[in-house]
Coordinates of C-alpha atoms and ligand atoms in Angstrom, one line a residue:
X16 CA 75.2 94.4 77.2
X17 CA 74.3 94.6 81.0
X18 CA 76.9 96.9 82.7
X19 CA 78.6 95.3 85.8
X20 CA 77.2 96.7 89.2
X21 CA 79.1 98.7 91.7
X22 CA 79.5 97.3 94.9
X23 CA 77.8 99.0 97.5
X24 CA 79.4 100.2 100.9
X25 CA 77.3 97.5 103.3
X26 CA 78.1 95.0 100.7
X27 CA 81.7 95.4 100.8
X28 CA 84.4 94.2 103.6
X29 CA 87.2 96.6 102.5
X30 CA 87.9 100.1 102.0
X31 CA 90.3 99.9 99.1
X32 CA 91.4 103.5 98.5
X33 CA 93.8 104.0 95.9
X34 CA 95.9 107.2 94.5
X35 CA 97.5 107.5 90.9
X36 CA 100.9 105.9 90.3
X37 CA 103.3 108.4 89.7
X38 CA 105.7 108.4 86.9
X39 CA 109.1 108.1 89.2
X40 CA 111.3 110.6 87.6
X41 CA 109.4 113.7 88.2
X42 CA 110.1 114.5 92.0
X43 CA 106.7 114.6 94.6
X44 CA 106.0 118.1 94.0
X45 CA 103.1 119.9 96.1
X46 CA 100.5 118.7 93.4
X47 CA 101.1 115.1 93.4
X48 CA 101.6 115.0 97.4
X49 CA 98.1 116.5 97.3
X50 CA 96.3 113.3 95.6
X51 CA 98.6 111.0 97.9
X52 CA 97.9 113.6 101.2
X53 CA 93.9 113.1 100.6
X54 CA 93.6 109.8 100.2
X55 CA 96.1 109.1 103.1
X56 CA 93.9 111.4 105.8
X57 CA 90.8 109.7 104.2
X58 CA 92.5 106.2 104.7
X59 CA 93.4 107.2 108.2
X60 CA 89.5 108.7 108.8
X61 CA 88.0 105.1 108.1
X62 CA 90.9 103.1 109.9
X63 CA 90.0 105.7 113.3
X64 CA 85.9 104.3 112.7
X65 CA 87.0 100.8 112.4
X66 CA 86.9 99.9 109.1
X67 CA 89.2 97.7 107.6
X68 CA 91.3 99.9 104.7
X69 CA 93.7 98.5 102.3
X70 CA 95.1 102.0 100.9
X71 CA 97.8 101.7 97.9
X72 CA 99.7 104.7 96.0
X73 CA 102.5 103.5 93.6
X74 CA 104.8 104.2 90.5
X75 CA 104.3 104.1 87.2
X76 CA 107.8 102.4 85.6
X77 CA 107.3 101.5 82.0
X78 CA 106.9 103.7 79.1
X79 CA 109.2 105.7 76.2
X80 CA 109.4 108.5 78.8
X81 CA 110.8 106.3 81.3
X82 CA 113.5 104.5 78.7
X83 CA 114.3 108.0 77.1
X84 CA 115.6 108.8 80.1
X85 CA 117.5 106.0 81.4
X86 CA 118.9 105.8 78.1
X87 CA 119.9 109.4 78.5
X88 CA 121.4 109.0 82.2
X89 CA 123.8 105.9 80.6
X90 CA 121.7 103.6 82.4
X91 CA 119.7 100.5 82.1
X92 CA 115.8 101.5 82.6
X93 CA 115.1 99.1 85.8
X94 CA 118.9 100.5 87.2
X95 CA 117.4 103.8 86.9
X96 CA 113.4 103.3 88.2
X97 CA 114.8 101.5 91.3
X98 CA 117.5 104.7 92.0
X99 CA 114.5 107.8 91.4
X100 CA 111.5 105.7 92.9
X101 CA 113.6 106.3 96.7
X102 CA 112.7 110.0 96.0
X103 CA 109.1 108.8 96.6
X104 CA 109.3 107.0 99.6
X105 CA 111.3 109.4 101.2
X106 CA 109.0 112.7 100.5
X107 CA 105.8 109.9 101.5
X108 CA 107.8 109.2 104.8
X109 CA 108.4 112.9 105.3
X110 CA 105.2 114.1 104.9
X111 CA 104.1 110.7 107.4
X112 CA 101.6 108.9 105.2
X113 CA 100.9 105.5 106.1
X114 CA 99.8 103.5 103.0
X115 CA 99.4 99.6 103.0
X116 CA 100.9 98.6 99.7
X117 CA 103.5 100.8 96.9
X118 CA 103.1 99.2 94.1
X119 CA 105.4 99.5 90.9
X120 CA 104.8 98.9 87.9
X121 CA 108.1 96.1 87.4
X122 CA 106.7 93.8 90.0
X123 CA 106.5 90.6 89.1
X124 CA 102.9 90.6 90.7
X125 CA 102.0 93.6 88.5
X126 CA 103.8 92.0 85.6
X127 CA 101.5 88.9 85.9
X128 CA 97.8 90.6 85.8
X129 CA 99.0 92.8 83.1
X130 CA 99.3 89.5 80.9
X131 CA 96.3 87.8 82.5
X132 CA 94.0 91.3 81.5
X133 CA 95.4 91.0 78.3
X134 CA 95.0 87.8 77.7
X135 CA 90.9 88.2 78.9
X136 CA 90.3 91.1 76.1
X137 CA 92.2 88.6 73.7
X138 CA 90.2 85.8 74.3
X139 CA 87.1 88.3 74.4
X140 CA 87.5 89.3 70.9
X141 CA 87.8 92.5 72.0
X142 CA 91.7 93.1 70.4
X143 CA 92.7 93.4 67.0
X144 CA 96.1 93.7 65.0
X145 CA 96.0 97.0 62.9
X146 CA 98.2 100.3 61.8
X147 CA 98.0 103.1 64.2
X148 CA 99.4 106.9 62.8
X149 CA 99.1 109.5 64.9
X150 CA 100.5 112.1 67.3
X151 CA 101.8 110.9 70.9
X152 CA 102.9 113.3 73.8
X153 CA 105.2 111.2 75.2
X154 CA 104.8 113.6 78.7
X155 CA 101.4 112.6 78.5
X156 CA 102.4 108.7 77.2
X157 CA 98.5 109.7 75.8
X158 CA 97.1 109.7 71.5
X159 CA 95.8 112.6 70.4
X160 CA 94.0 113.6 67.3
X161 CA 94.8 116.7 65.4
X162 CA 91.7 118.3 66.2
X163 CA 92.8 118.2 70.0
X164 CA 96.4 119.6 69.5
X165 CA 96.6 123.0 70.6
X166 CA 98.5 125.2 67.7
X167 CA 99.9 121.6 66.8
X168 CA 101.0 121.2 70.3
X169 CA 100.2 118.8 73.4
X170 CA 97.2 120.0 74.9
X171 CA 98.0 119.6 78.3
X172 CA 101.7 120.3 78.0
X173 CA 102.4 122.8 74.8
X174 CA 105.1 121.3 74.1
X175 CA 105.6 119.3 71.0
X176 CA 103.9 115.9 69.7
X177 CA 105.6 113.3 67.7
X178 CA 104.3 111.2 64.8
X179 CA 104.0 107.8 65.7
X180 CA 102.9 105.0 62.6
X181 CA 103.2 101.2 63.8
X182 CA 101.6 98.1 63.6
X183 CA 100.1 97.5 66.7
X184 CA 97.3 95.8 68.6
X185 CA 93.8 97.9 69.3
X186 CA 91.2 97.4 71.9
X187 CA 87.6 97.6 71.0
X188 CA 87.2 100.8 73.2
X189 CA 83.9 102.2 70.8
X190 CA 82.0 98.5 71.8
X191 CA 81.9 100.1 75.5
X192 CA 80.7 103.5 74.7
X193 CA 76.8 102.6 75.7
X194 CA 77.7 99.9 78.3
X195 CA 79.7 103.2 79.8
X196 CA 76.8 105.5 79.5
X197 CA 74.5 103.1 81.3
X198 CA 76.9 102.7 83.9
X199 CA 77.2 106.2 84.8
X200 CA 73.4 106.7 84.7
X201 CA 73.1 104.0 86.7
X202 CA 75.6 104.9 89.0
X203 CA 75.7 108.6 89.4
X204 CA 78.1 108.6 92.1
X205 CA 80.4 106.6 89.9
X206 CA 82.3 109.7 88.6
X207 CA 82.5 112.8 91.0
X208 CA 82.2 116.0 91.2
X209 CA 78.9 116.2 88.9
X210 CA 81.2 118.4 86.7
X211 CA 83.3 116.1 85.8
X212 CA 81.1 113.5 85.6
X213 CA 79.5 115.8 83.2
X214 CA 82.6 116.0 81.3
X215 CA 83.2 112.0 81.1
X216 CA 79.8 111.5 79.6
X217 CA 80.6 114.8 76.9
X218 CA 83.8 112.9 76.0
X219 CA 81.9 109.2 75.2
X220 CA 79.1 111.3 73.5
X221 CA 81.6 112.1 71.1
X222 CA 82.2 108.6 70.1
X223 CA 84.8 106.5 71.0
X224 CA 87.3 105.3 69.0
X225 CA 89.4 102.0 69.4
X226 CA 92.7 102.4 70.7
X227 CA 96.2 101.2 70.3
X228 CA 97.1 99.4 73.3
X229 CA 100.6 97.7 72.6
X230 CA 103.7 99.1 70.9
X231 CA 106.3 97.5 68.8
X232 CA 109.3 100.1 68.7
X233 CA 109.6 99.8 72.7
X234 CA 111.4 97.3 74.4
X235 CA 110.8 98.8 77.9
X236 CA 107.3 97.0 78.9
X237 CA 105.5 94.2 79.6
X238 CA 105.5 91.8 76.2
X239 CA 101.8 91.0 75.3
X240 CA 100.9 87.1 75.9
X241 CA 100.1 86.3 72.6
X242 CA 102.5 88.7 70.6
X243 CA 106.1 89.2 72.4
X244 CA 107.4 91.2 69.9
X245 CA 105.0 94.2 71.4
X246 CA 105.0 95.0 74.8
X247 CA 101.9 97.1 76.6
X248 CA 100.9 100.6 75.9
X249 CA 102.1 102.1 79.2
X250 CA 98.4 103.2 80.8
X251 CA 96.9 100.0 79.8
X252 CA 100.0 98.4 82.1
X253 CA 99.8 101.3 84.8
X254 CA 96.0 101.3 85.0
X255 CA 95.8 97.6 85.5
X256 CA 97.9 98.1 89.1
X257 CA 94.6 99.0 91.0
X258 CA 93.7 95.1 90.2
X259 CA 97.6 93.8 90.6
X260 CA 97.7 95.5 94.1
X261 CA 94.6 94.2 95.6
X262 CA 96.1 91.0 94.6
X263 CA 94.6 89.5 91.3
X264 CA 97.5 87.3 90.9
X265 CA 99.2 86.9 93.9
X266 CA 96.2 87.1 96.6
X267 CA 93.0 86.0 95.3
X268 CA 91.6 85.6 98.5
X269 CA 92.2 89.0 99.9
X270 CA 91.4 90.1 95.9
X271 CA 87.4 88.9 96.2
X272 CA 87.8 90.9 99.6
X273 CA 89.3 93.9 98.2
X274 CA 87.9 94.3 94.6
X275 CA 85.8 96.4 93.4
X276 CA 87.6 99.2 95.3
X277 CA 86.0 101.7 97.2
X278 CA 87.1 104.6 95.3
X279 CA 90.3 106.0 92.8
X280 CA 91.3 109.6 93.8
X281 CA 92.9 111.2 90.6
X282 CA 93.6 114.7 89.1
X283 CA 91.3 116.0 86.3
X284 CA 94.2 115.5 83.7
X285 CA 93.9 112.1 84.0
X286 CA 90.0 111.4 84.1
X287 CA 89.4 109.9 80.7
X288 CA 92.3 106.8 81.3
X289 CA 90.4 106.5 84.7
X290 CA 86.7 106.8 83.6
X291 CA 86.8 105.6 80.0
X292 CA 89.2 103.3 79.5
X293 CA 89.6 101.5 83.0
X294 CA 86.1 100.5 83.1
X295 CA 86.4 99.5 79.4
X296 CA 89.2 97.5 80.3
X297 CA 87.5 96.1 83.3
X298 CA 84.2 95.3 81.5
X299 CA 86.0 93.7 78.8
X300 CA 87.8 91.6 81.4
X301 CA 84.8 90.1 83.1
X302 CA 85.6 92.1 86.3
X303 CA 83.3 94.6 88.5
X304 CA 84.0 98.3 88.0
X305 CA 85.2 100.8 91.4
X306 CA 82.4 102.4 93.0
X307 CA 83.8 105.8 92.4
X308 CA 86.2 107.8 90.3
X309 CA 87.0 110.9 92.8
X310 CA 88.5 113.8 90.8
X311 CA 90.3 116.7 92.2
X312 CA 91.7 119.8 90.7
X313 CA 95.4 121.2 90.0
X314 CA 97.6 123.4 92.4
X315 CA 98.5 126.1 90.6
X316 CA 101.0 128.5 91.9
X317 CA 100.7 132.3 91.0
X318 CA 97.6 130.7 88.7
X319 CA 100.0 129.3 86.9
X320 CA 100.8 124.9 86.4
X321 CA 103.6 123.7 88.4
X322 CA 106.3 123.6 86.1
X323 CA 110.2 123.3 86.7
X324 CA 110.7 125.7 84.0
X325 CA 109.1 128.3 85.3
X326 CA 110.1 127.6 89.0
X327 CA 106.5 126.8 90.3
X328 CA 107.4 123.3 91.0
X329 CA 107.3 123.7 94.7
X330 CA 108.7 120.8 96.5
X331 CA 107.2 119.4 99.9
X332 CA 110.7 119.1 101.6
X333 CA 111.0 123.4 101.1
X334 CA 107.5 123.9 103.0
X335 CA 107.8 121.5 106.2
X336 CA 111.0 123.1 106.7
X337 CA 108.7 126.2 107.9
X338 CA 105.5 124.7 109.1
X339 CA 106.6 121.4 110.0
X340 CA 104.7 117.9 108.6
X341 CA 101.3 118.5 110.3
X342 CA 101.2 122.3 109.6
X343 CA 101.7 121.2 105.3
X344 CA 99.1 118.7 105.7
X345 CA 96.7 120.9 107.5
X346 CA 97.1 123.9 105.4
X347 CA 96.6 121.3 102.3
X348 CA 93.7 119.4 103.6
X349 CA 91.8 123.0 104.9
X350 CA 92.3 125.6 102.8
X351 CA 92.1 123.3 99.0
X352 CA 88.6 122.2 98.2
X353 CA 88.4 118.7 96.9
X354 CA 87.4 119.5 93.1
X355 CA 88.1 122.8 91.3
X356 CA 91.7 124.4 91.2
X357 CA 93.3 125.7 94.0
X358 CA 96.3 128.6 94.3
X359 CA 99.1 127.9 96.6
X360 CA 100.5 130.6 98.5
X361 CA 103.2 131.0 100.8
X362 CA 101.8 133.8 102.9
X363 CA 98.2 131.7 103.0
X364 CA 100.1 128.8 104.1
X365 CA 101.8 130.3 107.1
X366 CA 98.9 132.6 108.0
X367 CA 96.7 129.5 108.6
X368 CA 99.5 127.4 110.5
X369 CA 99.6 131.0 112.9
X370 CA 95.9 131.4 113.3
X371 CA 94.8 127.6 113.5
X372 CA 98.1 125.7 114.8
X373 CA 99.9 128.2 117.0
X374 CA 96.7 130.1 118.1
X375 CA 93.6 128.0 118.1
X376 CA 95.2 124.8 119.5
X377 CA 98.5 125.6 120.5
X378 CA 97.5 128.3 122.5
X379 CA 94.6 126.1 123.9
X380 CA 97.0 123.2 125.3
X381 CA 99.4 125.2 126.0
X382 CA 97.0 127.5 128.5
X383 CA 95.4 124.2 129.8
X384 CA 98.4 122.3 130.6
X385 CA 100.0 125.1 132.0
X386 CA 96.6 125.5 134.8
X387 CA 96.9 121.9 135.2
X388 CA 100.7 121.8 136.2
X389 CA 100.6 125.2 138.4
X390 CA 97.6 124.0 140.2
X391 CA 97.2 120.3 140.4
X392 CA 101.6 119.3 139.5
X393 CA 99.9 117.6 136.4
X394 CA 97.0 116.1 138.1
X395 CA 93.5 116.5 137.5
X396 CA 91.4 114.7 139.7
X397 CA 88.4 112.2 137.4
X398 CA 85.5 115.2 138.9
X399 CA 82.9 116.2 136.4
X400 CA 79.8 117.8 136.0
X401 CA 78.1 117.6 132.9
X402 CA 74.6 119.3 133.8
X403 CA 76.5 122.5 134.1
X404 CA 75.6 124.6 130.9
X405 CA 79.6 125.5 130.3
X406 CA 80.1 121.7 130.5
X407 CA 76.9 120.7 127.7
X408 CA 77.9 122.9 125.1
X409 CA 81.4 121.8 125.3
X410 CA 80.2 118.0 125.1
X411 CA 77.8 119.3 122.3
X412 CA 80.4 120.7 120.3
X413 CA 82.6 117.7 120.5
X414 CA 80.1 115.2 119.5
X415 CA 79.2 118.2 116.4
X416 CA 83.0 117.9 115.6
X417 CA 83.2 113.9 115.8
X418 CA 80.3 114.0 113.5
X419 CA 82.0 116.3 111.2
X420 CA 84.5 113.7 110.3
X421 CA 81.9 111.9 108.2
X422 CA 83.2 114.4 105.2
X423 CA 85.9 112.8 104.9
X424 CA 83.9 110.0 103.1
X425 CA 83.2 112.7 100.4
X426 CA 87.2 114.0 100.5
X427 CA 85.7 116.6 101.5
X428 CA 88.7 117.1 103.7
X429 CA 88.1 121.4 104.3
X430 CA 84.5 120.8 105.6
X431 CA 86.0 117.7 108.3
X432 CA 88.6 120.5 109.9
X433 CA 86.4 123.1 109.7
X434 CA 84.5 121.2 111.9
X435 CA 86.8 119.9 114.1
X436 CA 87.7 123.7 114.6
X437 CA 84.8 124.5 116.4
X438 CA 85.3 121.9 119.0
X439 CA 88.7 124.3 119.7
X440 CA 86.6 127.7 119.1
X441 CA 84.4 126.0 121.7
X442 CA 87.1 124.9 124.0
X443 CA 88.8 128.0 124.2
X444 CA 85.4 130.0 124.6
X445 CA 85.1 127.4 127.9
X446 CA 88.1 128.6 129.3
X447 CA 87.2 132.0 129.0
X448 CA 84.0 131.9 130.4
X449 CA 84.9 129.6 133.2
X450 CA 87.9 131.6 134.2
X451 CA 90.2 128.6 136.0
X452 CA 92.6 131.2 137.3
X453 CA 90.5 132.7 139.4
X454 CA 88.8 129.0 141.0
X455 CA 91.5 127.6 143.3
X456 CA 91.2 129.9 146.1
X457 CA 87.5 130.5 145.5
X458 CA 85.8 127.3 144.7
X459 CA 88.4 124.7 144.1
X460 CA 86.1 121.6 143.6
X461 CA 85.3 123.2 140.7
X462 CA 89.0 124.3 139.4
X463 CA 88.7 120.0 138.7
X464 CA 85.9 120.0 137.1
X465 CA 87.1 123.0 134.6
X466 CA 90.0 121.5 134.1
X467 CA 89.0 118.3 133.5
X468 CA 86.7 119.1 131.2
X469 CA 89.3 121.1 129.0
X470 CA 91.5 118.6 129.2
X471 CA 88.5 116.4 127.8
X472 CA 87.8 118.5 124.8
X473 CA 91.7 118.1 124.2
X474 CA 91.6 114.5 124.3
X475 CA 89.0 114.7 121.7
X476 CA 90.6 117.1 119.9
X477 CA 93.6 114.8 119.5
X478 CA 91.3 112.0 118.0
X479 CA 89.8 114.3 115.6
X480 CA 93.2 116.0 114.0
X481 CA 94.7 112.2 113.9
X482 CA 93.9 111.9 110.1
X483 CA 95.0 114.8 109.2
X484 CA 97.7 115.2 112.2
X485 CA 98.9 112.4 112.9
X486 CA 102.0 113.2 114.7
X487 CA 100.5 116.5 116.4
X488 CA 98.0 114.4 117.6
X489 CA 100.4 111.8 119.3
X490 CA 102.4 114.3 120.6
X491 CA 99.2 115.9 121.8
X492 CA 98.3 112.7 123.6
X493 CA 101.7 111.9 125.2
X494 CA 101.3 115.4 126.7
X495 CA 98.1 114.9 128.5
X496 CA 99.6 111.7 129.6
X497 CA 97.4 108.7 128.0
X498 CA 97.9 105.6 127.3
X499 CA 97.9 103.8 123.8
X500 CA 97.4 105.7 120.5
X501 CA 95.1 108.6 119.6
X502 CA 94.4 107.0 116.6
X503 CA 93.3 103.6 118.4
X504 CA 89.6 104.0 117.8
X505 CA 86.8 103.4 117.1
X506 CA 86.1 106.5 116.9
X507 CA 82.4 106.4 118.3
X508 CA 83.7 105.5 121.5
X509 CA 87.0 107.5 121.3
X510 CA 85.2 111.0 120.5
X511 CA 82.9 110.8 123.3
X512 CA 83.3 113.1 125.2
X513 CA 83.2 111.6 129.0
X514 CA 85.3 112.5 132.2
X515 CA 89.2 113.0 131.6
X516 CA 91.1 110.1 132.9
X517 CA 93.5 110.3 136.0
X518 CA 96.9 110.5 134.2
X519 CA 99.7 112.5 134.4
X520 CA 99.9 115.8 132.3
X521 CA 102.8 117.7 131.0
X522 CA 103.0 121.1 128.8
X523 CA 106.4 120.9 127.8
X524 CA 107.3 122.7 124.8
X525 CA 105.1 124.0 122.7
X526 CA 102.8 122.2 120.2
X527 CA 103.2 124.4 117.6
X528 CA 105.4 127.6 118.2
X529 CA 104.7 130.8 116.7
X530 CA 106.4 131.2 113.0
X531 CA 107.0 135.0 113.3
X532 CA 107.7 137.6 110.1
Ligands
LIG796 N1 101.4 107.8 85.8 C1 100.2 108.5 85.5 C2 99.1 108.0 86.4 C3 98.8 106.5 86.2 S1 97.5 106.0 87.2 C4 97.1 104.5 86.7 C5 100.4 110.0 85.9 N2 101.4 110.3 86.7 S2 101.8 111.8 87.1 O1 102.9 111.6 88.0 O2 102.0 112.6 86.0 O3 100.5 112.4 87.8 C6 99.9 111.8 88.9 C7 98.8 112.6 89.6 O4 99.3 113.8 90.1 C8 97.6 112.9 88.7 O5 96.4 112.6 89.4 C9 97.7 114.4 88.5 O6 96.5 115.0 88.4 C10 98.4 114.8 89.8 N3 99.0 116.1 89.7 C11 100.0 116.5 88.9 N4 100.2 117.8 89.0 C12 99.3 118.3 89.9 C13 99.0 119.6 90.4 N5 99.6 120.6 90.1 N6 98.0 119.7 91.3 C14 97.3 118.6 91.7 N7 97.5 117.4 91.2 C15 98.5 117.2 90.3 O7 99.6 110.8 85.4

């Protein structure tokens, strides 16, 4: 069987970027915020170059997990999904990510291209009626075999499994175990890092067997088309919302637009739903396969999972209360490399908002501003002169930090900042050397063209931090008195650095204010 090909980036119109959908009654802790904060900087990265983005992060409603709950609160399950998902929006609102869609999983629109997926794999011949008996986490809503049970226990978790034995219906998941292989030999950039895509190919090595995809105990679901006494197994309904949201049954015009998407960001806990069983589902289903599979490690606090029971499940709302929205995204996206595991730390956190926020660029506009409203009330005449030395290295390390950005297409959000933070090393080196305090008695043509020129690098600066800054950025921008949006793009002409615009400046308080103790 001929694997489907992946779309390539010049063949596609969209950037569809999508993050897990979360199950809605754990709270956004600092680990899931980190797979919605990612894709929302690298969503905001291709807007700023021009591209047209469709991003999408959602929740994940159905299940026994979900209905144990409801059922535990005194409440009827959809009562109790549409009460807890408001916890996501508010903490996605907080922490200023700008998605395009939030889908759930009890949309009608969801609710339709679950039955129209199963109905494809029916008529397929790729589903069959037989007994499943075997141990489910319901944490995990995931099967396991003995042999991956850890002292009998949820390997992921450690905390109990339960016996399930039902009829139900199976997918032919071991027909797609070569048709998977070719794909990813194909397509090596199909599943990254290399370790895990490493890890997906150890796993189909193995074998694969077929899996129960329906259950017949739980009411809480979406009933199968042909069989209504079983509803879906909750990742085949949750996995299908990457299709649902691009708008399979709702939207096919914008769907042939928008599909295959551009990439899935998840965590490593959930790669084999995401690189086995999603492309089996979409092979199976006649439809082209994403283009990547981007898998990031786990926050760990003290090296340990987040975990309410042992108080590590920090929450975003307690850390923007110090460092403000842009600090906890920067500190996020800088200091956690896209990939392995990561440790958060309170103390790493604040010393990076001090050194990069407070010092680097705070300082930086705040010391520019400040020369700009003592010497010229605010403003800075359009006088440049780019053959001075000073004046080329500053332009040079702009255009090094607009080119940085490109890392972003990799999530590799740490290298994009880095970069950009040499545009502010180099800005502040500028003012140093060029010493603007000392110019307006002595030469004051060129007091202009210093502080124009800083101001310059600022104005860049603004562009670059808007996908990971947003609102520092814009409030950047309003201080050096420009019109429209730093984020307005495209970014090729934005980043240039040119000749500072006549405008108005203002300092007024400070960007990012010292966090002290
Ligand atoms: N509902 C499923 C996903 C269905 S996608 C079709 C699910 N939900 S989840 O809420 O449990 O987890 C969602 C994501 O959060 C996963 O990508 C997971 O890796 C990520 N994280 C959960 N804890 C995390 C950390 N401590 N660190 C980083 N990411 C973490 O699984």
């Amino acid at each position: 069987m001929a694997s489907p090909p992946t779309a390539t980036l010049a063949e596609r119109l969209m950037i569809y970027l999508t993050t897990p959908i979360y199950y809605p009654n754990d709270r956004p802790h600092i680990g899931t915020a980190y797979t919605t904060l990612v894709a929302d900087a690298v969503a905001r990265y291709w807007r700023l170059v021009g591209e047209e983005v469709y991003s999408v992060t959602g929740t994940d409603e159905h299940g026994l997990k979900i209905a144990r709950e409801a059922e535990e609160q005194g409440m009827a399950p959809q009562e109790w999904v549409d009460h807890i998902v408001e916890r996501f929006h508010e903490t996605w609102a907080l922490l200023d990510m700008s998605f395009d869609d939030f889908i759930r999983t009890t949309e009608d629109r969801h609710r339709a291209t679950v039955q129209a997926m199963f109905q494809k794999w029916h008529q397929a011949g790729d589903t069959y009626l037989g007994r499943y008996e075997g141990w489910y986490c319901v944490r995990c809503e995931a099967y396991y075999t003995e042999s991956e049970l850890i002292d009998g226990n949820c390997p992921w978790h450690g905390t109990p499994v339960e016996i399930h034995a039902e009829e139900n219906w199976f997918f032919r998941l071991s027909k797609y175990a070569q048709p998977l292989l070719d794909h990813i030999a194909a397509n090596p950039e199909f599943v990254v890092p290399e370790t895990r895509r490493n890890e997906v190919i150890g796993f189909i090595e193995q074998g694969l067997d077929d899996i129960s995809i329906s259950r017949a105990t739980l009411k809480w679901g979406i009933p199968l088309p042909w069989d209504e006494a079983q509803v879906a197994y909750v990742w085949f309904d949750a996995l299908i919302n990457y299709v649902s949201a691009a708008g399979y049954s709702d939207d096919p015009d914008r769907f042939t637009r928008q599909w295959p998407a551009w990439a899935h960001l998840v965590g490593k806990d959930i790669i084999r739903f995401h690189a086995i069983f999603w492309p089996a589902m979409l092979m199976s289903a006649g439809l082209p396969l994403p283009r990547q599979v981007a898998v990031h490690g786990h926050l760990l606090v003290g090296g340990e999972k987040l975990s309410k029971s042992n108080a590590t499940q920090i929450l975003p709302q307690e850390l923007v209360e110090t460092v403000g929205t842009d600090g906890y995204r920067h500190h996020f996206l800088r200091d956690v490399s896209f990939g392995p595991d990561s440790n958060f730390s309170w103390e790493g956190m604040v010393d990076r908002y001090n050194a990069d926020l407070a010092n680097d660029l705070g300082n930086l506009a705040n010391r520019v501003l400040h020369l700009a409203e003592m010497f010229r009330d605010g403003k800075v005449p359009a006088r440049a002169d780019h053959g001075r030395p000073e004046e080329q290295a500053l332009a040079a390390a702009a255009a090094e930090a607009a080119g940085s950005l490109r890392h972003y297409e990799q999530f590799k959000t740490k290298q994009a900042i880095d970069g950009v933070w040499g545009l502010f090393a180099a800005a502040n080196g500028f003012v140093e050397a060029t010493e603007p305090w000392h110019l307006d008695s002595r030469d004051p043509d060129r007091l202009d063209e210093v502080l124009n020129a800083a101001l310059e690098a600022l104005r860049v600066g603004a562009v670059l931090v808007s996908p990971s800054m947003p609102g520092a950025a814009r409030r950047l921008w309003d201080k050096l008195g420009l019109p429209g949006r730093p984020d307005d793009g495209p970014l090729a002409e934005t980043a240039t650095f040119g000749v500072f615009p006549e405008s108005t400046v203002s300092k007024g308080d400070p960007l990012f204010p010292r966090i002290e103790g």
